[in-house]
mmCIF file of N, CA, C and O in Angstrom:
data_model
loop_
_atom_site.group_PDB
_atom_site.id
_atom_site.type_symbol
_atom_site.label_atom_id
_atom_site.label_comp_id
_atom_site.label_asym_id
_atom_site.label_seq_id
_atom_site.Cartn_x
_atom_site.Cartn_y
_atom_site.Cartn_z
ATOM 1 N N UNK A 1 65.249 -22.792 -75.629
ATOM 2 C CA UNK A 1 64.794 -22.470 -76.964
ATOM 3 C C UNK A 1 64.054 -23.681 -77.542
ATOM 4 O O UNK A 1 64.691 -24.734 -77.580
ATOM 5 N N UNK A 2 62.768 -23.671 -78.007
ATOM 6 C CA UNK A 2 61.840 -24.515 -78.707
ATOM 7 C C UNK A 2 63.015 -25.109 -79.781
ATOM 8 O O UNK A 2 63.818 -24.360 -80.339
ATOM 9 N N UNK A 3 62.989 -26.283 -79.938
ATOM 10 C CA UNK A 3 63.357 -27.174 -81.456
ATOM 11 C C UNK A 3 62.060 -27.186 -82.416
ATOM 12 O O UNK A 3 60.919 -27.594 -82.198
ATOM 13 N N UNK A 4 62.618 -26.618 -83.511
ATOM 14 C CA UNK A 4 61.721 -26.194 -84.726
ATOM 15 C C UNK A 4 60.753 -27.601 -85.368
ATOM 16 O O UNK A 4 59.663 -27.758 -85.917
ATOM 17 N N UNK A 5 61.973 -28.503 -84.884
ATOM 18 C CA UNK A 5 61.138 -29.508 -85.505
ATOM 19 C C UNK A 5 60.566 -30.191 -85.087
ATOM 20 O O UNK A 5 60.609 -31.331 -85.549
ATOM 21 N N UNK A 6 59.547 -29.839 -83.776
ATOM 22 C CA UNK A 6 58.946 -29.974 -82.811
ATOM 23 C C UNK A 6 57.386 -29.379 -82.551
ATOM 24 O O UNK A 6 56.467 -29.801 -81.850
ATOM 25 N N UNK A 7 57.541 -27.936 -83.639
ATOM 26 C CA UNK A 7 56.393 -26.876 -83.997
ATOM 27 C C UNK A 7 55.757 -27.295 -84.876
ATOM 28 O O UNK A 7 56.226 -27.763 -85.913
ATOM 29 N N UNK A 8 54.321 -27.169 -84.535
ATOM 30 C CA UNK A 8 53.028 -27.205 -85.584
ATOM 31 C C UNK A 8 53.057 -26.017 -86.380
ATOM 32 O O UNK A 8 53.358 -24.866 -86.064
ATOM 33 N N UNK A 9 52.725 -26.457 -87.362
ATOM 34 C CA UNK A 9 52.115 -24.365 -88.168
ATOM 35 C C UNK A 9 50.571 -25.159 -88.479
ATOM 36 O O UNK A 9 49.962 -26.225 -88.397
ATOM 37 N N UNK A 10 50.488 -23.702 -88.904
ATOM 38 C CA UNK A 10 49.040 -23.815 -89.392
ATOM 39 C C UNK A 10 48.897 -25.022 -90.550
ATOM 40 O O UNK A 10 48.022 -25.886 -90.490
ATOM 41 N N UNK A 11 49.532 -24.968 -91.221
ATOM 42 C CA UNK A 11 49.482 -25.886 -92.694
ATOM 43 C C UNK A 11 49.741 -27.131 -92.106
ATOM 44 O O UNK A 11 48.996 -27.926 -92.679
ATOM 45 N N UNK A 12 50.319 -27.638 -91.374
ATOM 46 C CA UNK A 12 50.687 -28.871 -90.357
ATOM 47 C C UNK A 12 49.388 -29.116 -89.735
ATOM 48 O O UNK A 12 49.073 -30.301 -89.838
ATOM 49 N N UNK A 13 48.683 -28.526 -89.234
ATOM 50 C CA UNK A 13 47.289 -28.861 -88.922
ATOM 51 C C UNK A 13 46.075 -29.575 -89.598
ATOM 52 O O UNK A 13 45.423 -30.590 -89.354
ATOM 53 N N UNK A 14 46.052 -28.185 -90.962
ATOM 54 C CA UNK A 14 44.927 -28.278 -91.782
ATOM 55 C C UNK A 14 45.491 -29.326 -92.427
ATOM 56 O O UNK A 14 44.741 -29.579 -93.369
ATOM 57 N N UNK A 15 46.860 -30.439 -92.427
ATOM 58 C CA UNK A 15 47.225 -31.373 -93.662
ATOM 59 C C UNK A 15 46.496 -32.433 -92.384
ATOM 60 O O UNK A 15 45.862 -33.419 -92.761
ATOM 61 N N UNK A 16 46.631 -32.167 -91.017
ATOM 62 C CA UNK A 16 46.454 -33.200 -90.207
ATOM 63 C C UNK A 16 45.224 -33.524 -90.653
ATOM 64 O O UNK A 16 44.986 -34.636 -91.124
ATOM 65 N N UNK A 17 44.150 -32.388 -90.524
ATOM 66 C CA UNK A 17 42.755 -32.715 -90.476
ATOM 67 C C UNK A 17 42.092 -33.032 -91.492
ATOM 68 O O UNK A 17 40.881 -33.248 -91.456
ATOM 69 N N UNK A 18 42.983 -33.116 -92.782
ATOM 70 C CA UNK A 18 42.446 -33.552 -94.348
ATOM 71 C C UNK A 18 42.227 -34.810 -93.922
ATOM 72 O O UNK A 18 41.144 -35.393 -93.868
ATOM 73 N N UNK A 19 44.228 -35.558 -93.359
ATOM 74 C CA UNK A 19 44.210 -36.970 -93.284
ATOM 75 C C UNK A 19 43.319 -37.845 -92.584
ATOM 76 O O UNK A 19 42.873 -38.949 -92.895
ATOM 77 N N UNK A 20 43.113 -36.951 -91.334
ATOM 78 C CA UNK A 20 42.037 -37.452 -90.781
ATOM 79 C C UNK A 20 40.622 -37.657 -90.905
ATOM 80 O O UNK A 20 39.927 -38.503 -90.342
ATOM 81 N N UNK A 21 40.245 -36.628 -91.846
ATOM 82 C CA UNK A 21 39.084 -36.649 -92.740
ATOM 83 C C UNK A 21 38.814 -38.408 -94.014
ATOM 84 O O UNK A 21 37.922 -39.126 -94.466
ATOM 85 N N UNK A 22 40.228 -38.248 -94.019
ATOM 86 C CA UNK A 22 40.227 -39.449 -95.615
ATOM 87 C C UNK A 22 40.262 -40.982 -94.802
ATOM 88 O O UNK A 22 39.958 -42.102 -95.213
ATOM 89 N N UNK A 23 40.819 -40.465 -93.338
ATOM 90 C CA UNK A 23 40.678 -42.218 -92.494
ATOM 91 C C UNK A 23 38.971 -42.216 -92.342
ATOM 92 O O UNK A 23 38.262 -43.038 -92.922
ATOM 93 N N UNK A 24 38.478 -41.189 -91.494
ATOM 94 C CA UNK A 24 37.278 -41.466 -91.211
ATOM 95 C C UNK A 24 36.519 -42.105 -92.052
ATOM 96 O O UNK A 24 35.877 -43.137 -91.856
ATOM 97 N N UNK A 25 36.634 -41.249 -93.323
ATOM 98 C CA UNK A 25 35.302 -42.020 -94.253
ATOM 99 C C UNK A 25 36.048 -43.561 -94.594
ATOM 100 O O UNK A 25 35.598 -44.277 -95.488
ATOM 101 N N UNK A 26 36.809 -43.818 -94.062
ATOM 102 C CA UNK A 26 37.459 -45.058 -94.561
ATOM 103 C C UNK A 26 36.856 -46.053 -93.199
ATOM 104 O O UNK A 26 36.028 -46.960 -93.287
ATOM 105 N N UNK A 27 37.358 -45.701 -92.303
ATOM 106 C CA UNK A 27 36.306 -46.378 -91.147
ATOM 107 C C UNK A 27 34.453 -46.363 -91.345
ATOM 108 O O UNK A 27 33.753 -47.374 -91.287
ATOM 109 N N UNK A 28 33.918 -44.861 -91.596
ATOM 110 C CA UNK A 28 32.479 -45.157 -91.968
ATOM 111 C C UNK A 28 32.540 -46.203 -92.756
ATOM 112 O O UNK A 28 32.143 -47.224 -92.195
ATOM 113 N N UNK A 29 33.012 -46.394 -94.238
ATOM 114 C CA UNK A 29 33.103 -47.262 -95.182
ATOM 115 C C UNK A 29 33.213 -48.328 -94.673
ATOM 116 O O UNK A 29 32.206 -48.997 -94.906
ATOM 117 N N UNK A 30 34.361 -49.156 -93.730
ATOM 118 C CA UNK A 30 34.213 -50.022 -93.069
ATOM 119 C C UNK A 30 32.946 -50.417 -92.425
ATOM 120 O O UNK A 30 32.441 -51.526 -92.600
ATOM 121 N N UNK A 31 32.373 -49.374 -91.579
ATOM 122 C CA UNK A 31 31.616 -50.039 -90.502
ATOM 123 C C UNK A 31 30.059 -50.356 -91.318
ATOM 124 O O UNK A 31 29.172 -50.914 -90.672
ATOM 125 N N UNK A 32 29.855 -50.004 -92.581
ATOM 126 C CA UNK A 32 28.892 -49.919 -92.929
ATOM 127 C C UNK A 32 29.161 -51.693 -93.601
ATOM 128 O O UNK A 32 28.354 -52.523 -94.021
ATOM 129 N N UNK A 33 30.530 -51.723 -93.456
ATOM 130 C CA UNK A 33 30.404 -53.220 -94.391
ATOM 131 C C UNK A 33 29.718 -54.987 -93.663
ATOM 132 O O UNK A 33 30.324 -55.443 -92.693
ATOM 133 N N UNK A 34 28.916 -55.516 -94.043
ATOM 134 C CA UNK A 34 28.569 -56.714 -93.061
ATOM 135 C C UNK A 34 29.241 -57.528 -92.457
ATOM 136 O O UNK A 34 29.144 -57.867 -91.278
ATOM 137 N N UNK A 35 30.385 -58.085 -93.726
ATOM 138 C CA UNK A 35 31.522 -58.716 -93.192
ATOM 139 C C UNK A 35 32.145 -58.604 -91.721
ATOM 140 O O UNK A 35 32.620 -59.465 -90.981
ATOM 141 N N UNK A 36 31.987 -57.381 -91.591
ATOM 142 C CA UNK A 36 32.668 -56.791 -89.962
ATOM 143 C C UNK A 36 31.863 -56.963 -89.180
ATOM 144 O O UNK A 36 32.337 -56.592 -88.106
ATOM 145 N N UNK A 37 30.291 -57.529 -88.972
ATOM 146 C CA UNK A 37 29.744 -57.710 -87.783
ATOM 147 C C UNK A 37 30.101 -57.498 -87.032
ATOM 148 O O UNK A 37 30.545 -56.375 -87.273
ATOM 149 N N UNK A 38 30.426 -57.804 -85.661
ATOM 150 C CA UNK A 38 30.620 -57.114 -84.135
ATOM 151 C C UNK A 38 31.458 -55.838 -84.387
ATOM 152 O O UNK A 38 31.005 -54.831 -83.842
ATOM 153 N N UNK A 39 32.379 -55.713 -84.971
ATOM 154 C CA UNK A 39 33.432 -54.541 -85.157
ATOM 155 C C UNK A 39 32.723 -53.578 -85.526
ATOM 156 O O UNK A 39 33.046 -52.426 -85.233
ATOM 157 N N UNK A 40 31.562 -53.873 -86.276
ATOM 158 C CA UNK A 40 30.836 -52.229 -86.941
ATOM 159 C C UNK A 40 30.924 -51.273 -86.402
ATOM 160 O O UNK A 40 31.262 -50.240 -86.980
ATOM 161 N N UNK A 41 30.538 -51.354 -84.639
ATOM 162 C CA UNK A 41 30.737 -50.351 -83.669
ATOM 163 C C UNK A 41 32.065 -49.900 -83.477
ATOM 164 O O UNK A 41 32.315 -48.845 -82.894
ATOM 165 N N UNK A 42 32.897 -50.630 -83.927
ATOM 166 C CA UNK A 42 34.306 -49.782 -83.519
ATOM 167 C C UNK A 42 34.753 -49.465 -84.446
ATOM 168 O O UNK A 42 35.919 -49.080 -84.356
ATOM 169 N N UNK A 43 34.261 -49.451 -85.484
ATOM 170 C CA UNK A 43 34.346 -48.547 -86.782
ATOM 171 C C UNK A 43 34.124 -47.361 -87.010
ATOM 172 O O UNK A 43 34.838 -46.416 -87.347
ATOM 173 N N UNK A 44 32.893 -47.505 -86.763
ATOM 174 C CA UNK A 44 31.764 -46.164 -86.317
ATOM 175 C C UNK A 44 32.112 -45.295 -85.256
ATOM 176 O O UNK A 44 32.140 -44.069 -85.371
ATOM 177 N N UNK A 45 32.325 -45.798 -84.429
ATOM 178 C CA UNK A 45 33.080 -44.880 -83.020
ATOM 179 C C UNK A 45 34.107 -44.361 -83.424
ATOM 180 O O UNK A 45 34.515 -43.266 -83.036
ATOM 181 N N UNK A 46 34.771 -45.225 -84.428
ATOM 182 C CA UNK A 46 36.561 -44.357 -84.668
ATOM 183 C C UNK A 46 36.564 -43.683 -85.615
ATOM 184 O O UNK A 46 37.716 -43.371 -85.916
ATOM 185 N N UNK A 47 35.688 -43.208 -86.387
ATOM 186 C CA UNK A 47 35.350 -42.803 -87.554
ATOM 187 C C UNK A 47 34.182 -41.360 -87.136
ATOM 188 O O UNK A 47 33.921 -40.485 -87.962
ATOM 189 N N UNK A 48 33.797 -41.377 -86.176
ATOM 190 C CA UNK A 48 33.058 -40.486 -85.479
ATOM 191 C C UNK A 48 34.360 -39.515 -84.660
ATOM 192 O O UNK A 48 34.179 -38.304 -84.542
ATOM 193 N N UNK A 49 35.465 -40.068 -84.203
ATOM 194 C CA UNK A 49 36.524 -40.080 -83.531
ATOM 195 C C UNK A 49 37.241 -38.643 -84.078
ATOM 196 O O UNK A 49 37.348 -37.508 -83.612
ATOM 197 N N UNK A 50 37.707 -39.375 -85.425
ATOM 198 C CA UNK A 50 38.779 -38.976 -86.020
ATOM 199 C C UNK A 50 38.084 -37.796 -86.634
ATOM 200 O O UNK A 50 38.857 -36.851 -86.787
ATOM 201 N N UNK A 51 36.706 -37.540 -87.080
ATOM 202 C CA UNK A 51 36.017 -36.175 -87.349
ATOM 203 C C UNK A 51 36.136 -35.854 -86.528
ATOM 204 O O UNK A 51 37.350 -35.711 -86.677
ATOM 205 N N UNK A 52 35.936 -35.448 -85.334
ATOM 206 C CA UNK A 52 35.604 -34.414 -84.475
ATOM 207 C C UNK A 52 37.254 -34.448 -83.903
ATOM 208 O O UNK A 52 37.372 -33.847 -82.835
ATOM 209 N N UNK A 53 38.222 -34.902 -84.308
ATOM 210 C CA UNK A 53 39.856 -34.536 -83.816
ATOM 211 C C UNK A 53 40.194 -33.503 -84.948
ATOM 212 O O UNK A 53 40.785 -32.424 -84.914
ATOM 213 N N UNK A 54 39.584 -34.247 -86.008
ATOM 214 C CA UNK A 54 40.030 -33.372 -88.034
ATOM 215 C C UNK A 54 38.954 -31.944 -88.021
ATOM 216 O O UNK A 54 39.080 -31.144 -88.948
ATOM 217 N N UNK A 55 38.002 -31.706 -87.029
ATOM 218 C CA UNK A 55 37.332 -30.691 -86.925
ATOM 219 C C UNK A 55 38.326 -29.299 -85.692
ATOM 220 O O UNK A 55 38.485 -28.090 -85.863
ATOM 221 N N UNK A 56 38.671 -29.995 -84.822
ATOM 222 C CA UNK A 56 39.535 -29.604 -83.999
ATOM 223 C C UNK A 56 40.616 -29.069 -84.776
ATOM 224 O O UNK A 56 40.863 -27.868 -84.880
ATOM 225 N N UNK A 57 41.194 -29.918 -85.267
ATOM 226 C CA UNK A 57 42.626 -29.826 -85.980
ATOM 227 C C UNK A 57 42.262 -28.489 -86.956
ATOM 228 O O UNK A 57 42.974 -27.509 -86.738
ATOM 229 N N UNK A 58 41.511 -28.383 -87.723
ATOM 230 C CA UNK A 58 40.979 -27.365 -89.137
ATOM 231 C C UNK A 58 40.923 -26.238 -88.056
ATOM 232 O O UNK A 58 42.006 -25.654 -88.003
ATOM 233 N N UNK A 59 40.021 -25.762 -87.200
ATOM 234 C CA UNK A 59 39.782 -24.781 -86.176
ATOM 235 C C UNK A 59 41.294 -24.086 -85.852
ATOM 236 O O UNK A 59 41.802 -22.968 -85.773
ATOM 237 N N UNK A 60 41.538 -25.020 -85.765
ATOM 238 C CA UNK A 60 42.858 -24.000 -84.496
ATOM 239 C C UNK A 60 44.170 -24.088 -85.900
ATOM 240 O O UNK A 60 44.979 -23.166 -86.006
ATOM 241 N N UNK A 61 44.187 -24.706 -86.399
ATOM 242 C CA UNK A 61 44.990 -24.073 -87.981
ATOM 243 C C UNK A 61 44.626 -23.163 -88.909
ATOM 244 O O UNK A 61 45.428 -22.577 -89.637
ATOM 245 N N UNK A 62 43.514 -23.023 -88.919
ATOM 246 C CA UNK A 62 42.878 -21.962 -89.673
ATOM 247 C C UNK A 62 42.431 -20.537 -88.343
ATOM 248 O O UNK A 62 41.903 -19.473 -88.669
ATOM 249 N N UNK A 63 42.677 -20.780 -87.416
ATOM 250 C CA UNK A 63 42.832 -19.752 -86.339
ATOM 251 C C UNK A 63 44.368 -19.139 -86.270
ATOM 252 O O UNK A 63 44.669 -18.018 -85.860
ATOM 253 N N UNK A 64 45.532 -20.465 -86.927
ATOM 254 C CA UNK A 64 46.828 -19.850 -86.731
ATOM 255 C C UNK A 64 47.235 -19.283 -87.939
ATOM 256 O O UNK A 64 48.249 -18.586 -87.976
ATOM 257 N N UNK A 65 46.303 -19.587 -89.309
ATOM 258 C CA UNK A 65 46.709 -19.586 -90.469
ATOM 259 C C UNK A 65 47.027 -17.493 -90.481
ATOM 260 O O UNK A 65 46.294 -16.611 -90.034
ATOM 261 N N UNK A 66 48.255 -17.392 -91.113
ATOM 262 C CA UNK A 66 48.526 -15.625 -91.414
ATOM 263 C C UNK A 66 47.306 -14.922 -92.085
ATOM 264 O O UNK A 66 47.049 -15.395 -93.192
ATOM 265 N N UNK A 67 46.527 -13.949 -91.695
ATOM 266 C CA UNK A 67 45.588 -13.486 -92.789
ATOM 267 C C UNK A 67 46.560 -12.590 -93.294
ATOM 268 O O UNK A 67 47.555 -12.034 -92.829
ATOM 269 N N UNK A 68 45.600 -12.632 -95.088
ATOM 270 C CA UNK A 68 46.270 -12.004 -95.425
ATOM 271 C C UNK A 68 45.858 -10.399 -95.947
ATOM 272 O O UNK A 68 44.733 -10.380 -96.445
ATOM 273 N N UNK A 69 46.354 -9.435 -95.933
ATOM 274 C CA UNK A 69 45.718 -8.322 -96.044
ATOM 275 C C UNK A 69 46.152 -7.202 -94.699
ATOM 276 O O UNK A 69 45.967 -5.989 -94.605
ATOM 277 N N UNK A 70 46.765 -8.137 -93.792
ATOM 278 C CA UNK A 70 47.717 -7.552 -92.553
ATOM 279 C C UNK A 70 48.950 -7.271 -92.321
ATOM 280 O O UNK A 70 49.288 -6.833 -91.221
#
């Protein structure tokens, strides 16, 4: 038997892919800053990263989300 507190739901997803939304622009924000010279790129890469995981994440939670009207 699955342990419950082990299961994703839908709302567990779409909260994932907010958070991951609010790091990214926090990394863009970073990488755009000068101070960070050489790092810019690994700003940018992880921030490119974490969208397309928070795009993933929204997809398949809003694929599990209950419609309603069924």
């Amino acid at each position: 038997m699955a342990d419950p507190r082990l299961e994703l739901t839908s709302r567990d997803l779409i909260f994932a892919a907010t958070a991951l939304r609010a790091q990214a622009v926090r990394s863009a924000e970073d990488a755009a800053r000068p101070e960070y010279g050489s790092t810019r790129e690994v700003f940018a890469r992880s921030a490119r990263g974490q969208r397309e995981l928070a795009e993933k994440f929204q997809r398949i939670g809003e694929q599990l989300a209950p419609r309603s009207g069924r």
